CSV table of C-alpha atoms and ligand atoms in Angstrom, one decimal:
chain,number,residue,atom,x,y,z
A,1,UNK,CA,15.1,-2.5,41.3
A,2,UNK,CA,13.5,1.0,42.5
A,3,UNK,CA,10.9,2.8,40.1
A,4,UNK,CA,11.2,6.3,39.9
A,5,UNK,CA,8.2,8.4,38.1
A,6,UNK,CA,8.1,11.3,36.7
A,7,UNK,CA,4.8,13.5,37.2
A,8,UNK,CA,3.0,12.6,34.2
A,9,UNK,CA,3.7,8.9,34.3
A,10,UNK,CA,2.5,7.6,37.9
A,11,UNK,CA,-0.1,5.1,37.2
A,12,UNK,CA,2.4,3.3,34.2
A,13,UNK,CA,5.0,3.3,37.1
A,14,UNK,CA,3.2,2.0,39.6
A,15,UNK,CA,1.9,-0.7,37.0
A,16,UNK,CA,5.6,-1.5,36.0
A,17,UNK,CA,6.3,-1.8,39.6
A,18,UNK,CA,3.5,-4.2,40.3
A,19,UNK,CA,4.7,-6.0,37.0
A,20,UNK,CA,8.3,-6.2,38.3
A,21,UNK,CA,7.7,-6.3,41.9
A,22,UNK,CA,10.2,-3.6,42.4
A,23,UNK,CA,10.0,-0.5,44.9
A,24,UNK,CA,8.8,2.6,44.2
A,25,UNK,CA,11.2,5.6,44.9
A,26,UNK,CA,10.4,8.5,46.6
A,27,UNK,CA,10.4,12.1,44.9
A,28,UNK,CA,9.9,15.5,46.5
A,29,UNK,CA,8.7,17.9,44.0
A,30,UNK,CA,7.8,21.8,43.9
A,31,UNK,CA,8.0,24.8,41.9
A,32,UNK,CA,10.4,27.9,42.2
A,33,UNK,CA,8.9,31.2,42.9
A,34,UNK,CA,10.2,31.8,39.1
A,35,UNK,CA,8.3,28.5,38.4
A,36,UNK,CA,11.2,26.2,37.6
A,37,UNK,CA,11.2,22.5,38.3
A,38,UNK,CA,12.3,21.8,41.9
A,39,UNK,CA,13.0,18.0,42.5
A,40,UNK,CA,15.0,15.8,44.8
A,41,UNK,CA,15.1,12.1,44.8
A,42,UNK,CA,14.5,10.5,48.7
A,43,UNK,CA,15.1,7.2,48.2
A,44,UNK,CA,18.2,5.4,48.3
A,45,UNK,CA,19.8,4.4,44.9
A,46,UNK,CA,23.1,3.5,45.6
A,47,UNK,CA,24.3,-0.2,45.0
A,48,UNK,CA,20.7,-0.3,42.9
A,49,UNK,CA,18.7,-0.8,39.1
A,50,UNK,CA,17.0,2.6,38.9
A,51,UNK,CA,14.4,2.9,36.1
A,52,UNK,CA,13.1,6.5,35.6
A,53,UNK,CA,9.6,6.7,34.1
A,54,UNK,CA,9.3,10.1,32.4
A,55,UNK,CA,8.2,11.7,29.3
A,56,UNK,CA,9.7,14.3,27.3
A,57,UNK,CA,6.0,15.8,25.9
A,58,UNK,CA,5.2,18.1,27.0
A,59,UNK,CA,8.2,20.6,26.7
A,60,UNK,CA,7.6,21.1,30.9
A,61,UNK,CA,8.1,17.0,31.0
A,62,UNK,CA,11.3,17.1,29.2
A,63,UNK,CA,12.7,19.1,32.2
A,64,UNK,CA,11.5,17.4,34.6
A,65,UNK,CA,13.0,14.1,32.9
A,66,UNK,CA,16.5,15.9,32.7
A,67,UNK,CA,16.2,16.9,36.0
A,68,UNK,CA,15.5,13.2,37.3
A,69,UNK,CA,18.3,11.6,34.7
A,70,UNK,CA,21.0,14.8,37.0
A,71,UNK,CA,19.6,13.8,40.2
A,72,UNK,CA,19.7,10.0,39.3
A,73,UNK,CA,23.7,10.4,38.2
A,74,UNK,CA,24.4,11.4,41.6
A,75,UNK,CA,24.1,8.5,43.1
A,76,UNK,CA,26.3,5.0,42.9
A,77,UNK,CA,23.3,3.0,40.8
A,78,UNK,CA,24.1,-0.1,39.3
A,79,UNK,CA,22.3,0.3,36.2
A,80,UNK,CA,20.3,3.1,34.9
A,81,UNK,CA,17.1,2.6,33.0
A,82,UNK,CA,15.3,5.4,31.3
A,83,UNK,CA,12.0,4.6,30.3
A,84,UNK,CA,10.1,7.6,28.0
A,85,UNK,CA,6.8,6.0,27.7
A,86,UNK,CA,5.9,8.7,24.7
A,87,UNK,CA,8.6,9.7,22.6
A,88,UNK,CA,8.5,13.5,21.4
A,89,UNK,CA,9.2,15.4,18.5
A,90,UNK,CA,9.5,11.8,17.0
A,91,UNK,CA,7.6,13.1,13.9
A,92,UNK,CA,10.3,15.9,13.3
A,93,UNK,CA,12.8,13.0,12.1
A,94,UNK,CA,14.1,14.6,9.5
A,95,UNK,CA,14.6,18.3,8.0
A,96,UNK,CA,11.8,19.1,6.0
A,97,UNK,CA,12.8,22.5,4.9
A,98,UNK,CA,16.3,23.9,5.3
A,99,UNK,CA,17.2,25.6,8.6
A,100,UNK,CA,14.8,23.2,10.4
A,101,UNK,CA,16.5,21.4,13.4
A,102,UNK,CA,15.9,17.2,13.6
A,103,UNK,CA,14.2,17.3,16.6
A,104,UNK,CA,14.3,14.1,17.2
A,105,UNK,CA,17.8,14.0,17.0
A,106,UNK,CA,18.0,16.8,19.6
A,107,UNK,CA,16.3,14.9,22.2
A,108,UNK,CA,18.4,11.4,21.7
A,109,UNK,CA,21.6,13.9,22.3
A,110,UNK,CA,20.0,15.2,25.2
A,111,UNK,CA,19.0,12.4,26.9
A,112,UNK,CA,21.8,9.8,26.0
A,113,UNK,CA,24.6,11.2,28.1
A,114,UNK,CA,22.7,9.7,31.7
A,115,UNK,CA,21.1,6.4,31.6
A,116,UNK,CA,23.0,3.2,30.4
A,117,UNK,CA,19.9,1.9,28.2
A,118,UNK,CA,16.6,3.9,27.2
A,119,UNK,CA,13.6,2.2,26.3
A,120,UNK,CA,10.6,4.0,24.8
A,121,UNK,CA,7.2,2.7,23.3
A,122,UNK,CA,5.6,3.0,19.8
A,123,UNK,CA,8.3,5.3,18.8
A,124,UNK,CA,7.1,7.1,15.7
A,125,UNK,CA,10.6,6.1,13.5
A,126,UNK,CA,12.8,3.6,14.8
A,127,UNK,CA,15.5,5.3,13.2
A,128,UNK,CA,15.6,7.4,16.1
A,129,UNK,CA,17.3,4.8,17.7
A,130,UNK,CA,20.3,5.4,15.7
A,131,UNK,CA,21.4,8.6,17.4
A,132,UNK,CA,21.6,7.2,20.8
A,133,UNK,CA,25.2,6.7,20.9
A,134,UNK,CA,26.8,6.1,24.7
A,135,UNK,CA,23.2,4.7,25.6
A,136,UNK,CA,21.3,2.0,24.1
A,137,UNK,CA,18.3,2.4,23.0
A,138,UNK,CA,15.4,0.0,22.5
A,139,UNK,CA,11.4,0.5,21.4
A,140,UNK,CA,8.5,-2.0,22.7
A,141,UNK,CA,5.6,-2.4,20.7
A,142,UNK,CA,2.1,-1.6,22.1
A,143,UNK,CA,0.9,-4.1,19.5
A,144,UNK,CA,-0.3,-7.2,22.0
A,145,UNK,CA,-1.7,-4.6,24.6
A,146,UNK,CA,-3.8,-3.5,22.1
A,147,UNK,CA,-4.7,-6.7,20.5
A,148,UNK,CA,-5.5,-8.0,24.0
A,149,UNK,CA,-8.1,-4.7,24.6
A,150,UNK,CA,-9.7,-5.0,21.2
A,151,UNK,CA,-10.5,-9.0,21.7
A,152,UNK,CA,-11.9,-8.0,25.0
A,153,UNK,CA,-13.9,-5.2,23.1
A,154,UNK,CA,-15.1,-6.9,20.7
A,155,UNK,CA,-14.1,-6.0,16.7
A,156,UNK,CA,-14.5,-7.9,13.1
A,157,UNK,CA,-11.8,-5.9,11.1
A,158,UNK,CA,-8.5,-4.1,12.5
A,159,UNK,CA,-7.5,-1.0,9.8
A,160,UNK,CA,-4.3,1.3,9.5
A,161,UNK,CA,-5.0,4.7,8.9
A,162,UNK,CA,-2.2,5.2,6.6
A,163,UNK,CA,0.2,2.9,4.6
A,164,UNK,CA,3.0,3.8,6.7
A,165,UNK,CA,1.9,1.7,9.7
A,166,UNK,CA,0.3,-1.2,7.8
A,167,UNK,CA,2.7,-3.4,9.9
A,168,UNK,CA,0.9,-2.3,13.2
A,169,UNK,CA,-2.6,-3.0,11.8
A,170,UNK,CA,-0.8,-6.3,10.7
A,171,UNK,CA,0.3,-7.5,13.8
A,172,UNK,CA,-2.6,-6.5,15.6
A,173,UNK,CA,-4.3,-8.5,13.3
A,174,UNK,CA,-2.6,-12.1,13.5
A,175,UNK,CA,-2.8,-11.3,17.0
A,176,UNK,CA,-6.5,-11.1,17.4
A,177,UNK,CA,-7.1,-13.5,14.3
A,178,UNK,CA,-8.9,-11.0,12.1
A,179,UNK,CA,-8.3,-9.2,9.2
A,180,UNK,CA,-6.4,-6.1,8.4
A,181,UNK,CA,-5.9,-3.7,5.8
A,182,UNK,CA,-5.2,-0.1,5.3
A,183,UNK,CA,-6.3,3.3,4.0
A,184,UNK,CA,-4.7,5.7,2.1
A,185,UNK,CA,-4.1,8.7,3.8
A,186,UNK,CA,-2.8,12.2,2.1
A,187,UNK,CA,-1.6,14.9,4.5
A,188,UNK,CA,-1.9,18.4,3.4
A,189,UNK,CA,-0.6,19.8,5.9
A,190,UNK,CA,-0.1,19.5,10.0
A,191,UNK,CA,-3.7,19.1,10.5
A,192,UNK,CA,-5.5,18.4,7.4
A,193,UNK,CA,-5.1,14.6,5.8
A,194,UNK,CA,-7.4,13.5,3.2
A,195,UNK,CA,-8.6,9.7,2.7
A,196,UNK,CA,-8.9,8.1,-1.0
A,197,UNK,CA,-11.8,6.6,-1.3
A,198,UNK,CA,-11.0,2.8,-0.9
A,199,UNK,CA,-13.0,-0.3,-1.7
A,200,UNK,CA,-13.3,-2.7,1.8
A,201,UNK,CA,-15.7,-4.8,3.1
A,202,UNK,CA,-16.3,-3.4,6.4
A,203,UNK,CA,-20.0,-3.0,5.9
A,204,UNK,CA,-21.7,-4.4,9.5
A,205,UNK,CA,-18.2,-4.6,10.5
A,206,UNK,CA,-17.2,-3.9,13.9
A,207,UNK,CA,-13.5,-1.8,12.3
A,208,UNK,CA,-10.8,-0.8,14.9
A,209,UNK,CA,-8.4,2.0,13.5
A,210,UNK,CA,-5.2,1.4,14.8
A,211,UNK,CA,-2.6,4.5,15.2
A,212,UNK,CA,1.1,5.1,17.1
A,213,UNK,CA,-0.7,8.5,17.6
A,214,UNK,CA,-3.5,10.8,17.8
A,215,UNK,CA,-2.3,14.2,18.0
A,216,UNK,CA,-5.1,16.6,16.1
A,217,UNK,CA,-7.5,13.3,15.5
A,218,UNK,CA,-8.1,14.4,11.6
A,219,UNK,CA,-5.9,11.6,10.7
A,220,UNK,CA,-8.9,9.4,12.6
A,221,UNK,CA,-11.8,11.7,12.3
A,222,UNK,CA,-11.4,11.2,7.9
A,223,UNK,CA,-11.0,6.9,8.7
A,224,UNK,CA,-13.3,6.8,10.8
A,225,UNK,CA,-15.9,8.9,7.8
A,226,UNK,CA,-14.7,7.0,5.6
A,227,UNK,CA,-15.2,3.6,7.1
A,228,UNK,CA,-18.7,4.7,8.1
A,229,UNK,CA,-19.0,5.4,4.6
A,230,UNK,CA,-18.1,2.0,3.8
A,231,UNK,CA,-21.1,0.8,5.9
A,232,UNK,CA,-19.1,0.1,8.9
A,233,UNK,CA,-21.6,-0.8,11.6
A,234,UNK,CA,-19.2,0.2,14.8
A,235,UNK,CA,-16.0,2.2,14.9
A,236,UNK,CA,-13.3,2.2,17.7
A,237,UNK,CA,-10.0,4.5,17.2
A,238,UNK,CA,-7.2,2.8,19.6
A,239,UNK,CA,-3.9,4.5,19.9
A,240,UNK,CA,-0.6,4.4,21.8
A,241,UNK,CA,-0.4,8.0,22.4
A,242,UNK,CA,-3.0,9.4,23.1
A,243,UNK,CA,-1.8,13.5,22.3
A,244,UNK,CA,-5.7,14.9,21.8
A,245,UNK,CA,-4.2,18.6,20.0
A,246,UNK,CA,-7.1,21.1,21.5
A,247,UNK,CA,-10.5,19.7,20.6
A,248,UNK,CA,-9.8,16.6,19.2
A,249,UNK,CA,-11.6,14.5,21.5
A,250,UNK,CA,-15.2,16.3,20.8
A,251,UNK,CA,-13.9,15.6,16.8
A,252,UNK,CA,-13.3,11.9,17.6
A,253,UNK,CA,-16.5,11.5,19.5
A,254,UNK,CA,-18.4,12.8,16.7
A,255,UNK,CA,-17.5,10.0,14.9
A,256,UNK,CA,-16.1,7.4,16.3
A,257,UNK,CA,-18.1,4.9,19.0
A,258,UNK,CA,-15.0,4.6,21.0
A,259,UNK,CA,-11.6,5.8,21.3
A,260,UNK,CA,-9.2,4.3,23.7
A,261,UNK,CA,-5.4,4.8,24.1
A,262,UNK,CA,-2.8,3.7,26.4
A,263,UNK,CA,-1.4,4.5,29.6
A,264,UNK,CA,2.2,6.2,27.9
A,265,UNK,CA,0.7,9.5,28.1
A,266,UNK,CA,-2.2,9.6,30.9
A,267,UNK,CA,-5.8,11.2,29.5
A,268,UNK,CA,-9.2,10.2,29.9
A,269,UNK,CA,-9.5,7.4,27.4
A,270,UNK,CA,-6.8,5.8,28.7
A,271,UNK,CA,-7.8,2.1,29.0
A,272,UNK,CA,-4.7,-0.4,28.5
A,273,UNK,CA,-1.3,-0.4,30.4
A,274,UNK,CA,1.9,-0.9,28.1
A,275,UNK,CA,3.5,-1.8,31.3
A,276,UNK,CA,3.6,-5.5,30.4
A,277,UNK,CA,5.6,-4.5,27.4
A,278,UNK,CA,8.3,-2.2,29.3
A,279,UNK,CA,8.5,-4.9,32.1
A,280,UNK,CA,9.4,-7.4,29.5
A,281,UNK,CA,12.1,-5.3,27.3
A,282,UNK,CA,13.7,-4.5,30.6
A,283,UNK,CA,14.2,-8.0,31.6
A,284,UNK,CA,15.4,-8.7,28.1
A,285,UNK,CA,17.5,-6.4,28.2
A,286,UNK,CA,19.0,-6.4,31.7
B,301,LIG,C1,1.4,9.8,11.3
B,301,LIG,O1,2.2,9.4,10.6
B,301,LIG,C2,1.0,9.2,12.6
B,301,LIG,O2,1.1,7.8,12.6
B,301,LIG,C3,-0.4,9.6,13.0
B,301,LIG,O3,-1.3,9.1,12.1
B,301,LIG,C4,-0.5,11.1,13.1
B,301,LIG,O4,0.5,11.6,13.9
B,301,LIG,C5,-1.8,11.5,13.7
B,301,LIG,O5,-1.9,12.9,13.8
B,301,LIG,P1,-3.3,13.6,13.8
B,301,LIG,O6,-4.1,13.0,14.9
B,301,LIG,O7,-3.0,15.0,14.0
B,301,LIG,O8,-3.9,13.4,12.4
């Protein structure tokens, strides 16, 4: 098996290829005068498993991923692996007004015509999945990454920021043996959510918000006040994807005593691999 990374995913790749004990491929990589992507694959792939490691976000890393899946079809591999640690556009899932594309959508059209399985990470709406069609497509849960960072950390109470991913908290929860719960979270629009006021007993409590993402942090920033609130004595935001939207992190440190997010999309609070959870889906699923 030969790892191939794209540019924004090196240290997951060279995790995965520690994990896997497979080789890590060689890419040459420059710009055009024009500035468009130059790449060209070094290594050998014939007669070989090539997973690609390569994110579609942002826009410049969805070329670069297409570019890698063309350069990859040129060769005589024997199975083709795309991994897309963080999963863009995931939120656009649907049309929300008419005339609207499902972006989502776009990207699972895109992508599915190279590699014979893709496997992505926390994906925002497994549905997704759905529209990969001559590829199949698989999501791994962050959930036992995280739970293993937040025992090592220290927490009394995991929380979900929102109903909609009460079954993350959940998990995260049985996992680490504490208790979970959720808030409930009203978006007003693309970066303003408000919390209702909810009765927990957090207060002392060491309270870890648990997210897919954090993209603007106000989703976070109004848990984390309102937890505080609550009388929460400590409170850590962990993530999957960690987006941080302009100056989210100076928001997040405002209020939160730590924030800590995976290795899908590379950033400096990046403090857990996921690359135990790709290694397994893709021995599963070899
Ligand atoms: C929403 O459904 C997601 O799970 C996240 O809560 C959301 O994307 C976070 O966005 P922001 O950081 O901009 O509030």
């Amino acid at each position: 098996m030969i790892i191939l990374s794209g540019s924004s995913s090196s240290k997951l790749s060279a995790a995965l290829a520690q994990q896997t004990g497979a080789t890590y491929g060689e890419i040459e990589q420059k710009r055009f005068p024009d500035n468009e992507v130059y790449l060209r694959v070094r290594s050998e792939l014939d007669g070989k498993t090539v997973v690609v490691v390569s994110n579609t976000y942002p826009d410049e890393r969805l070329v670069e991923t297409l570019m890698l899946c063309d350069a990859v079809s040129e060769f005589d591999y024997s199975s083709f692996v795309l991994v897309v640690p963080y999963y863009g556009y995931a939120r656009q899932d649907k049309k929300f007004k008419p005339g609207e594309p499902v972006s989502a959508r776009a990207l699972a059209r895109a992508l599915e015509i190279y590699p014979d399985r893709l496997i992505t990470v926390d994906i925002h709406a497994d549905s997704i999945l759905g529209w990969f069609e001559s590829a199949q497509a698989f999501n791994v849960s962050a959930s036992e990454e995280i739970a293993r960072k937040l025992k090592e950390i220290g927490v009394d109470f995991v929380i979900s920021p929102d109903q909609g991913r009460i079954f993350t908290a959940n998990r995260i929860g049985e996992l680490t043996g504490l208790p979970s719960d959720y808030l409930v979270k009203e978006r007003i629009d693309g970066s303003t959510v408000r919390m209702e006021p909810k009765e927990l007993d957090v207060r002392d409590k060491r309270v870890a918000i648990v997210d897919d993402i954090i993209s603007t942090g106000g989703t976070i920033v109004n848990a984390a006040e309102e937890l505080k609130r609550l009388g929460a004595s400590r409170v850590i935001a962990a993530c999957t994807h960690g987006l941080f939207a302009s100056n989210a992190l100076d928001r997040l440190s405002a209020c939160c005593d730590l924030v800590i997010s995976s290795d899908t999309l590379e950033n400096p609070t990046t403090a857990f691999s996921v690359a135990p959870a790709v290694a397994r889906e893709i021995e599963r699923t070899a």
